[in-house]
Coordinates of C-alpha atoms in Angstrom, one line a residue:
Chain A
M20 CA -18.8 -4.2 24.1
L21 CA -17.0 -1.7 21.9
D22 CA -17.9 -0.4 18.5
K23 CA -15.3 0.4 15.9
I24 CA -14.6 3.9 17.4
G25 CA -14.2 2.3 20.8
I26 CA -11.5 0.0 19.4
A27 CA -9.8 2.9 17.8
K28 CA -9.9 4.9 21.1
R29 CA -8.4 2.0 23.0
I30 CA -5.6 1.5 20.5
A31 CA -4.9 5.3 20.6
Q32 CA -3.8 4.7 24.3
E33 CA -0.9 2.6 22.9
L34 CA 0.6 5.7 21.1
K35 CA 3.7 7.1 22.7
D36 CA 5.3 10.5 22.3
G37 CA 7.6 10.6 19.3
F38 CA 6.2 7.5 17.5
Y39 CA 6.0 7.3 13.8
V40 CA 2.9 5.2 13.1
N41 CA 1.5 3.5 10.1
L42 CA -2.3 2.9 10.1
G43 CA -4.0 0.4 7.8
I44 CA -7.4 0.8 6.1
G45 CA -10.6 0.5 8.1
I46 CA -10.7 0.7 11.9
P47 CA -6.9 1.5 12.1
T48 CA -7.5 4.8 10.2
L49 CA -9.9 6.0 13.0
V50 CA -7.0 5.8 15.5
A51 CA -5.7 9.1 14.1
N52 CA -8.8 10.9 15.5
Y53 CA -8.0 10.0 19.1
V54 CA -4.3 10.8 19.7
P55 CA -3.9 11.5 23.4
K56 CA -3.4 15.2 24.3
G57 CA 0.2 16.3 24.9
I58 CA 2.0 13.8 22.7
S59 CA 3.4 14.2 19.3
I60 CA 2.9 11.5 16.6
E61 CA 3.6 11.4 12.9
F62 CA 1.5 9.3 10.6
Q63 CA 3.1 7.5 7.7
S64 CA 1.1 6.3 4.8
E65 CA 3.0 3.9 2.6
N66 CA 2.1 5.4 -0.7
G67 CA 4.5 8.2 0.2
I68 CA 3.8 10.7 3.0
L69 CA 5.0 11.4 6.5
G70 CA 3.1 14.0 8.4
M71 CA -0.4 13.1 7.1
G72 CA -3.2 15.4 8.2
P73 CA -6.9 15.1 8.3
F74 CA -9.3 15.0 5.3
P75 CA -9.5 18.2 3.3
F76 CA -12.4 20.7 3.4
E77 CA -14.7 20.6 0.4
G78 CA -13.0 22.3 -2.5
M79 CA -9.5 21.8 -1.1
E80 CA -9.1 18.2 -2.2
D81 CA -6.1 17.4 -4.4
P82 CA -6.0 14.4 -6.6
D83 CA -2.2 14.2 -6.2
L84 CA -2.5 14.0 -2.4
I85 CA -4.0 10.7 -1.1
N86 CA -3.3 8.1 1.6
A87 CA -2.8 4.3 1.1
G88 CA -6.6 3.9 1.1
K89 CA -6.7 6.2 -1.9
Q90 CA -8.6 8.8 0.2
T91 CA -8.0 12.5 -0.3
I92 CA -6.0 13.9 2.7
T93 CA -4.0 16.9 3.7
A94 CA -0.3 17.4 4.7
L95 CA 0.6 19.0 8.0
D96 CA 3.5 21.5 8.4
G97 CA 6.7 19.5 8.4
A98 CA 5.3 16.8 6.1
V99 CA 7.4 15.1 3.4
Y100 CA 6.6 13.2 0.3
F101 CA 8.7 10.3 -1.0
D102 CA 8.7 7.4 -3.5
S103 CA 7.6 3.9 -2.7
A104 CA 11.1 2.4 -2.3
T105 CA 11.9 5.1 0.3
S106 CA 8.6 4.5 2.0
F107 CA 9.3 0.8 2.4
A108 CA 12.8 1.5 3.5
M109 CA 11.2 3.3 6.4
I110 CA 9.1 0.2 7.1
R111 CA 11.5 -2.6 6.4
G112 CA 14.3 -0.7 8.1
Q113 CA 12.1 -0.4 11.3
H114 CA 12.1 3.4 11.4
V115 CA 8.3 3.2 11.9
Q116 CA 7.6 2.4 15.6
L117 CA 4.0 1.1 15.4
T118 CA 1.8 -0.6 12.8
V119 CA -1.9 -0.9 13.3
L120 CA -3.8 -3.1 10.8
G121 CA -7.0 -5.1 10.4
A122 CA -7.2 -8.8 10.0
M123 CA -9.6 -11.6 8.9
E124 CA -7.9 -14.1 11.2
V125 CA -5.1 -14.2 13.8
S126 CA -3.6 -17.4 15.2
E127 CA -2.4 -18.0 18.7
N128 CA 1.2 -17.9 17.6
G129 CA 0.7 -14.4 16.0
D130 CA 0.2 -15.4 12.4
I131 CA -2.1 -13.0 10.5
A132 CA -4.3 -13.5 7.4
N133 CA -5.9 -10.5 5.8
W134 CA -5.4 -10.4 2.0
K135 CA -7.2 -13.3 0.3
I136 CA -10.1 -15.7 0.4
P137 CA -9.3 -18.3 -2.2
G138 CA -11.8 -18.4 -5.0
K139 CA -13.8 -15.6 -3.6
M140 CA -11.9 -12.4 -2.8
V141 CA -8.5 -11.5 -4.2
K142 CA -7.6 -7.9 -3.5
G143 CA -3.9 -8.4 -3.0
M144 CA -1.7 -7.7 0.0
G145 CA -0.7 -4.2 -0.8
G146 CA 1.9 -3.2 1.8
A147 CA 0.6 -5.5 4.5
M148 CA 3.2 -8.3 4.0
D149 CA 6.1 -5.8 4.1
L150 CA 4.6 -4.1 7.2
V151 CA 4.0 -7.3 9.2
A152 CA 7.3 -8.9 8.3
S153 CA 9.3 -5.9 9.6
A154 CA 7.4 -3.9 12.2
E155 CA 8.7 -4.3 15.7
N156 CA 5.3 -3.5 17.2
I157 CA 2.1 -4.7 15.4
I158 CA -1.4 -4.2 16.8
V159 CA -4.3 -5.8 15.1
A160 CA -7.6 -4.0 15.2
M161 CA -10.6 -6.1 14.4
M162 CA -14.0 -7.5 15.6
H163 CA -13.6 -10.6 17.7
T164 CA -15.9 -12.7 15.5
N165 CA -16.8 -12.6 11.7
K166 CA -20.2 -11.8 10.2
K167 CA -21.2 -15.5 10.7
G168 CA -20.3 -15.3 14.4
H169 CA -17.2 -17.4 14.0
S170 CA -14.1 -16.6 16.1
K171 CA -11.3 -14.7 14.3
L172 CA -8.8 -15.7 17.0
L173 CA -7.8 -19.2 16.0
K174 CA -5.4 -22.0 16.8
N175 CA -4.3 -21.9 13.2
C176 CA -5.3 -19.5 10.4
S177 CA -7.4 -21.2 7.7
L178 CA -6.9 -18.4 5.1
P179 CA -3.6 -17.7 3.2
L180 CA -1.2 -16.0 5.5
T181 CA 0.0 -12.4 5.3
G182 CA 2.8 -13.0 7.9
V183 CA 4.0 -15.5 10.5
A184 CA 4.4 -15.1 14.2
C185 CA 4.3 -11.3 13.9
V186 CA 1.2 -10.0 15.8
K187 CA 2.0 -8.7 19.3
K188 CA -1.3 -7.3 20.5
I189 CA -4.9 -7.5 19.4
V190 CA -7.7 -5.1 20.3
T191 CA -11.2 -6.3 19.5
N192 CA -14.8 -5.2 20.4
L193 CA -14.5 -7.6 23.4
A194 CA -10.9 -7.5 24.7
V195 CA -7.3 -6.6 24.6
M196 CA -5.0 -9.6 24.2
E197 CA -1.2 -10.1 23.9
V198 CA 0.2 -12.9 21.9
I199 CA 2.5 -15.1 24.0
P200 CA 4.7 -17.2 21.6
D201 CA 4.0 -21.0 22.0
E202 CA 1.3 -20.3 24.6
G203 CA -1.7 -18.3 23.2
F204 CA -3.7 -15.2 23.6
K205 CA -3.1 -13.6 27.0
L206 CA -6.2 -11.7 28.1
I207 CA -5.1 -8.3 29.3
E208 CA -8.4 -6.3 29.5
R209 CA -12.1 -6.8 29.0
A210 CA -14.3 -4.3 27.1
P211 CA -16.8 -2.5 29.3
G212 CA -19.6 -4.8 30.3
V213 CA -18.0 -8.0 28.8
T214 CA -17.3 -11.0 30.9
V215 CA -14.3 -13.3 30.7
Q216 CA -16.7 -16.1 29.9
E217 CA -18.1 -14.2 26.9
I218 CA -14.5 -13.6 25.6
Q219 CA -13.6 -17.2 26.2
A220 CA -16.7 -18.3 24.2
A221 CA -15.7 -16.1 21.3
T222 CA -12.1 -17.3 21.2
E223 CA -11.2 -20.5 19.4
G224 CA -7.5 -20.3 20.1
C225 CA -6.0 -20.8 23.5
L226 CA -7.0 -17.9 25.8
L227 CA -4.7 -17.4 28.8
I228 CA -6.4 -16.0 31.8
D229 CA -4.3 -15.0 34.8
G230 CA -6.2 -13.8 37.8
E231 CA -8.6 -10.9 37.7
V232 CA -8.9 -9.3 34.3
P233 CA -9.5 -5.6 34.5
E234 CA -12.0 -3.6 32.4
M235 CA -10.6 -1.1 29.9
Q236 CA -10.4 2.4 31.1
F237 CA -11.2 5.4 28.9
A238 CA -10.0 8.7 30.3
P239 CA -12.4 11.6 29.5
R240 CA -10.9 13.8 26.8
V241 CA -9.9 17.2 28.1
Chain B
M4 CA 22.1 18.9 -23.5
I5 CA 20.5 15.8 -25.0
D6 CA 17.0 16.7 -26.2
K7 CA 14.5 14.0 -25.2
V8 CA 11.3 15.9 -26.3
V9 CA 8.8 14.2 -28.6
S10 CA 5.7 15.9 -29.8
S11 CA 3.0 13.6 -28.5
A12 CA 2.0 10.3 -26.8
H13 CA 1.8 8.7 -30.2
H14 CA 5.5 9.4 -30.9
A15 CA 6.6 8.7 -27.3
L16 CA 5.1 5.1 -27.5
S17 CA 6.3 4.2 -30.9
G18 CA 8.0 0.8 -30.8
I19 CA 5.6 -0.8 -28.3
K20 CA 4.6 -4.1 -29.7
D21 CA 2.3 -7.0 -28.8
G22 CA 3.7 -9.2 -26.0
M23 CA 6.0 -6.5 -24.5
T24 CA 6.5 -5.9 -20.8
L25 CA 5.5 -2.4 -19.6
M26 CA 6.0 -0.6 -16.3
L27 CA 3.4 2.0 -15.5
G28 CA 3.8 4.4 -12.6
G29 CA 1.0 5.4 -10.2
F30 CA -0.7 4.3 -7.0
G31 CA -4.4 3.7 -7.5
I32 CA -5.2 6.3 -10.1
C33 CA -2.9 8.9 -8.5
G34 CA 0.1 9.8 -10.6
I35 CA -0.7 7.5 -13.6
P36 CA 0.4 8.3 -17.1
E37 CA -3.1 8.9 -18.3
N38 CA -2.3 10.3 -21.8
S39 CA -0.1 7.3 -22.5
I40 CA -2.7 4.9 -21.4
A41 CA -5.2 6.6 -23.7
E42 CA -2.7 6.2 -26.5
L43 CA -2.2 2.4 -25.7
V44 CA -6.0 2.0 -26.0
K45 CA -5.8 3.6 -29.5
M46 CA -2.8 1.4 -30.5
K47 CA -4.8 -1.8 -29.6
T48 CA -1.5 -3.4 -28.6
N49 CA -2.2 -6.7 -26.9
G50 CA -0.6 -9.6 -25.0
L51 CA 1.0 -7.0 -22.7
T52 CA 2.6 -7.8 -19.4
C53 CA 2.0 -4.7 -17.2
I54 CA 3.9 -4.0 -14.0
S55 CA 1.9 -1.5 -12.0
N56 CA 1.0 -1.3 -8.3
N57 CA -2.7 -1.4 -9.1
A58 CA -4.9 -2.0 -12.2
G59 CA -6.8 1.3 -12.2
V60 CA -10.6 1.3 -11.8
D61 CA -13.1 -0.1 -14.2
D62 CA -13.3 2.9 -16.5
F63 CA -10.1 4.7 -15.9
G64 CA -6.3 4.0 -15.8
L65 CA -5.3 0.5 -16.6
G66 CA -8.9 -0.6 -16.3
L67 CA -9.3 0.7 -19.9
L68 CA -6.6 -1.7 -21.2
L69 CA -8.2 -4.6 -19.2
K70 CA -11.6 -3.8 -20.7
G71 CA -10.1 -4.1 -24.2
K72 CA -8.4 -7.4 -23.2
Q73 CA -5.0 -5.9 -24.1
I74 CA -3.3 -7.2 -20.9
K75 CA -2.1 -10.9 -20.7
K76 CA -0.5 -10.6 -17.3
M77 CA -0.5 -8.1 -14.4
I78 CA 2.3 -7.8 -11.8
S79 CA 0.7 -5.8 -9.0
S80 CA 0.3 -5.6 -5.2
Y81 CA -3.3 -4.6 -4.9
V82 CA -6.2 -4.9 -7.3
G83 CA -9.2 -4.3 -5.1
E84 CA -11.0 -1.5 -6.8
N85 CA -11.5 -3.1 -10.2
E86 CA -14.3 -5.6 -10.8
E87 CA -13.3 -6.4 -14.3
F88 CA -9.9 -7.3 -13.1
E89 CA -11.2 -9.6 -10.4
R90 CA -13.5 -11.2 -12.9
Q91 CA -10.7 -11.9 -15.5
M92 CA -8.4 -13.1 -12.7
L93 CA -10.9 -15.5 -11.1
S94 CA -11.9 -16.9 -14.6
G95 CA -8.3 -17.5 -15.5
E96 CA -8.3 -15.1 -18.5
L97 CA -5.7 -12.9 -16.9
E98 CA -2.5 -14.1 -15.4
V99 CA -1.7 -12.2 -12.1
D100 CA 1.4 -12.1 -10.0
L101 CA 0.6 -10.4 -6.7
I102 CA 3.6 -9.3 -4.8
P103 CA 4.1 -7.2 -1.7
Q104 CA 4.1 -3.5 -2.3
G105 CA 7.6 -2.9 -0.8
S106 CA 9.0 -5.8 -2.7
L107 CA 7.5 -4.5 -5.9
A108 CA 9.0 -1.1 -5.4
E109 CA 12.4 -2.5 -4.5
R110 CA 12.3 -5.0 -7.4
C111 CA 11.8 -2.0 -9.8
R112 CA 14.5 0.0 -8.1
A113 CA 16.9 -3.0 -8.2
G114 CA 16.2 -3.4 -11.9
G115 CA 17.2 0.2 -12.6
A116 CA 20.1 0.1 -10.2
G117 CA 21.8 -3.0 -11.7
I118 CA 21.1 -5.2 -8.6
P119 CA 19.9 -8.6 -9.9
A120 CA 18.2 -9.8 -6.7
F121 CA 17.9 -9.1 -3.0
F122 CA 16.7 -10.7 0.3
T123 CA 13.6 -9.3 2.1
P124 CA 11.6 -10.6 5.0
A125 CA 8.3 -9.7 3.4
G126 CA 6.3 -12.7 2.4
F127 CA 8.3 -15.3 4.3
G128 CA 6.0 -18.2 5.3
T129 CA 3.3 -17.1 2.9
E130 CA 2.4 -18.2 -0.7
V131 CA 4.6 -15.4 -1.9
A132 CA 7.6 -17.3 -0.8
E133 CA 6.8 -20.5 -2.7
G134 CA 9.6 -21.5 -5.0
K135 CA 11.9 -18.8 -3.7
E136 CA 15.2 -19.3 -1.9
A137 CA 15.0 -18.5 1.8
R138 CA 17.9 -17.6 4.0
L139 CA 18.5 -16.5 7.6
F140 CA 20.1 -13.2 8.3
N141 CA 20.7 -12.2 11.9
G142 CA 18.4 -15.1 12.9
K143 CA 15.5 -13.8 10.8
P144 CA 14.2 -15.5 7.7
H145 CA 14.3 -13.7 4.3
I146 CA 13.3 -14.6 0.8
L147 CA 15.1 -13.9 -2.5
E148 CA 13.3 -11.5 -4.8
H149 CA 14.6 -10.7 -8.3
A150 CA 14.8 -7.4 -10.1
L151 CA 12.1 -6.4 -12.5
H152 CA 12.8 -4.9 -16.0
A153 CA 10.6 -3.6 -18.7
D154 CA 10.8 -2.9 -22.4
F155 CA 9.1 0.4 -21.8
A156 CA 8.6 2.2 -18.5
I157 CA 5.9 4.8 -18.7
V158 CA 5.9 7.4 -15.9
K159 CA 4.0 10.6 -15.1
A160 CA 5.6 13.7 -13.5
W161 CA 4.4 17.2 -12.6
K162 CA 7.2 19.1 -14.3
G163 CA 10.0 18.1 -16.6
D164 CA 12.5 19.7 -18.9
A165 CA 13.8 18.9 -22.4
A166 CA 16.7 16.9 -20.9
G167 CA 14.3 14.5 -19.2
N168 CA 14.7 15.8 -15.7
L169 CA 11.6 15.2 -13.6
I170 CA 9.8 16.6 -10.6
Y171 CA 6.8 14.9 -9.1
K172 CA 4.0 16.4 -7.0
A173 CA 3.0 15.2 -3.6
T174 CA 2.0 11.5 -3.4
A175 CA 1.8 11.3 -7.2
K176 CA 5.5 10.4 -6.9
N177 CA 4.9 6.8 -5.6
F178 CA 6.3 4.2 -8.1
N179 CA 7.3 6.6 -10.8
P180 CA 10.9 7.3 -9.8
M181 CA 11.8 3.6 -9.5
M182 CA 10.1 2.6 -12.7
A183 CA 11.7 5.5 -14.6
M184 CA 15.1 3.8 -13.7
A185 CA 14.0 0.4 -14.8
G186 CA 12.8 0.8 -18.4
K187 CA 15.0 -0.1 -21.5
I188 CA 13.1 2.9 -22.9
T189 CA 11.6 5.2 -20.3
V190 CA 8.8 7.6 -21.5
A191 CA 7.9 10.5 -19.2
E192 CA 4.7 12.4 -19.6
V193 CA 4.5 15.7 -17.7
E194 CA 1.9 18.3 -16.9
E195 CA 4.3 21.1 -17.7
L196 CA 7.3 20.7 -20.1
L197 CA 9.9 23.4 -19.5
P198 CA 13.1 24.4 -21.3
V199 CA 16.4 23.3 -19.8
G200 CA 17.5 25.7 -17.1
A201 CA 14.0 26.2 -15.8
L202 CA 14.2 23.6 -13.1
D203 CA 16.4 24.0 -10.1
P204 CA 18.9 21.1 -10.1
N205 CA 18.6 20.9 -6.3
E206 CA 14.9 20.0 -6.6
I207 CA 14.9 17.4 -9.4
H208 CA 13.7 13.9 -8.3
T209 CA 14.5 11.9 -11.4
P210 CA 17.7 12.7 -13.3
G211 CA 17.2 12.9 -17.1
I212 CA 19.7 10.1 -17.7
F213 CA 16.9 7.6 -16.9
V214 CA 14.5 9.2 -19.4
Q215 CA 14.6 8.6 -23.2
R216 CA 11.5 10.4 -24.3
I217 CA 9.4 13.2 -22.7
F218 CA 6.2 15.0 -23.8
Q219 CA 3.7 17.3 -22.3
G220 CA 0.3 15.5 -21.8
E221 CA -2.5 16.9 -23.9
K222 CA -4.9 17.0 -20.9
Y223 CA -5.1 15.7 -17.4
E224 CA -8.4 14.5 -15.9
K225 CA -6.8 13.4 -12.6
R226 CA -9.7 11.6 -11.2
I227 CA -10.1 11.0 -7.5
E228 CA -10.8 7.5 -6.4
Q229 CA -12.1 8.2 -2.8
R230 CA -13.2 11.8 -2.2
T231 CA -13.1 12.1 1.6
L232 CA -13.8 15.4 3.2
R233 CA -13.8 17.1 6.6
K234 CA -17.2 18.4 7.7
T235 CA -16.3 21.4 10.0

C-alpha cells in the first residue's frame, strides 16, 4: 500500500518532457518534488504564475508571491506572472497539458466531486470546475477509501459534482486505474503488496480486470 | 494628463452607499486593497454585495466586513479559510453565489470589455449550470455566463501614477486587472504613487483609462496566509 508520497511518486511517472502542469492542493502538490531526472516541466498555479519554484528559505518569503493554495513559493528563472483571466485562458484554451487534483468521489464514468458536502462543508470550487471541464488529461490523486472506510470509487457520485465524464486516470494508495467510458475503472497497476481482491473490495464502482495486473514499479532515483 | 489622485482612502471611497455592489481585487489575502477595506469598516456601510474571489480570513481582509455584518451577499469562488463566513452562509444570514474561478475572472473581464455574456464549459452538469442556457459547440457542452459589473471596483497595485496607470507585483496581480476594468468607478490603492512619466509605458499592466481615483495606501500589513518554507 502507498502513502501520500508514494501516490505523488507514481503520478510523477506520468510527467512528460515539455509538459505544462497544474497541480491541485494536497497530494497533487507533492508531485512537484518527484519530477523524473532529465525532463523539463513547468508548473502553473492558477492564481497567476508559470514557472513556480519550491518554497522559499526562511526570511525570503514574499507575501505577494503565493500559489493557489495560498502558500509562499518562489519563482524559477523564466517564470511569468499573469492575471486570473489570462491564467484561465491557459486552462480553458487547453495550453496546460496535465491537471492533477484531489477528489472526494469519482464515478465509473469519470464524474468527479470535490467541492462541497451539503449542509456540512462549503469551501467553494475555486478553479477546479474550470480545470476539469477543459483539461485534456486529468489525473485524480486520492486515497481509495474515505476516513470511514467507504469506497471513493463509485457507480455514481453522491456529492455535488465538480465535473462530468472528465477524469481519465486515478492513482490511489491501492492502485492505478483508467476510466473507460460506459464500462468502468480499468485496473492498470497494483500498489506494492496489494492484491486484486483487496482493490476489488475497496471499489464500489465496476472494476475491470483484464488478465495479470502488474505491480507498480518505482525506479530508484539517481 | 487627467489627474486621478485623491488624498486618502476616505476621499477615494466617497459615494459608496448601503446596498451597492463592490468588486474587490485579491486572491486570498494576497493583493487585497487593505487600506480601502479598513476605510469601509470605518464607514459602516452595509447591505453590500461583494464580488471577490475569496472572503479574506476571520480577522483580515473581507473577513473584517463580514464580522461587522456589512455584507449581504458574496460572489466568490472559494471561501474555505474563513469560519465566520461559513457560519453566516450555513445559517442563511449571508447570501452566497459560488462560481468557478475562471468564470469569475472572465465575467469581470467581460463586464469591463463590453461583452454581455459568453459560453464556457466550466460547470456544465453541476449545480453551477442550473437555470443557465446550455449549448453545444464542436460537440462539447457549454453554459452561458453573464458579465459582472460593480458600482465601485476597488483594486490594489504595487506602483501607480497620477494618471491612474498601474503595475502589479508578482501574484498580487490576480483579479485586480479585470476588476479595474469593470467598475463604474474604479478606485486604485497603490504602495507607491509616482508622478506621470515615472512609469515605463511598456510595463504598465492597467491603463489609466480604467481608473477614476488613485491614492497611496497609508500602510501595508501584507499578511501571509500560509507561510511555507524550505528547510535546507
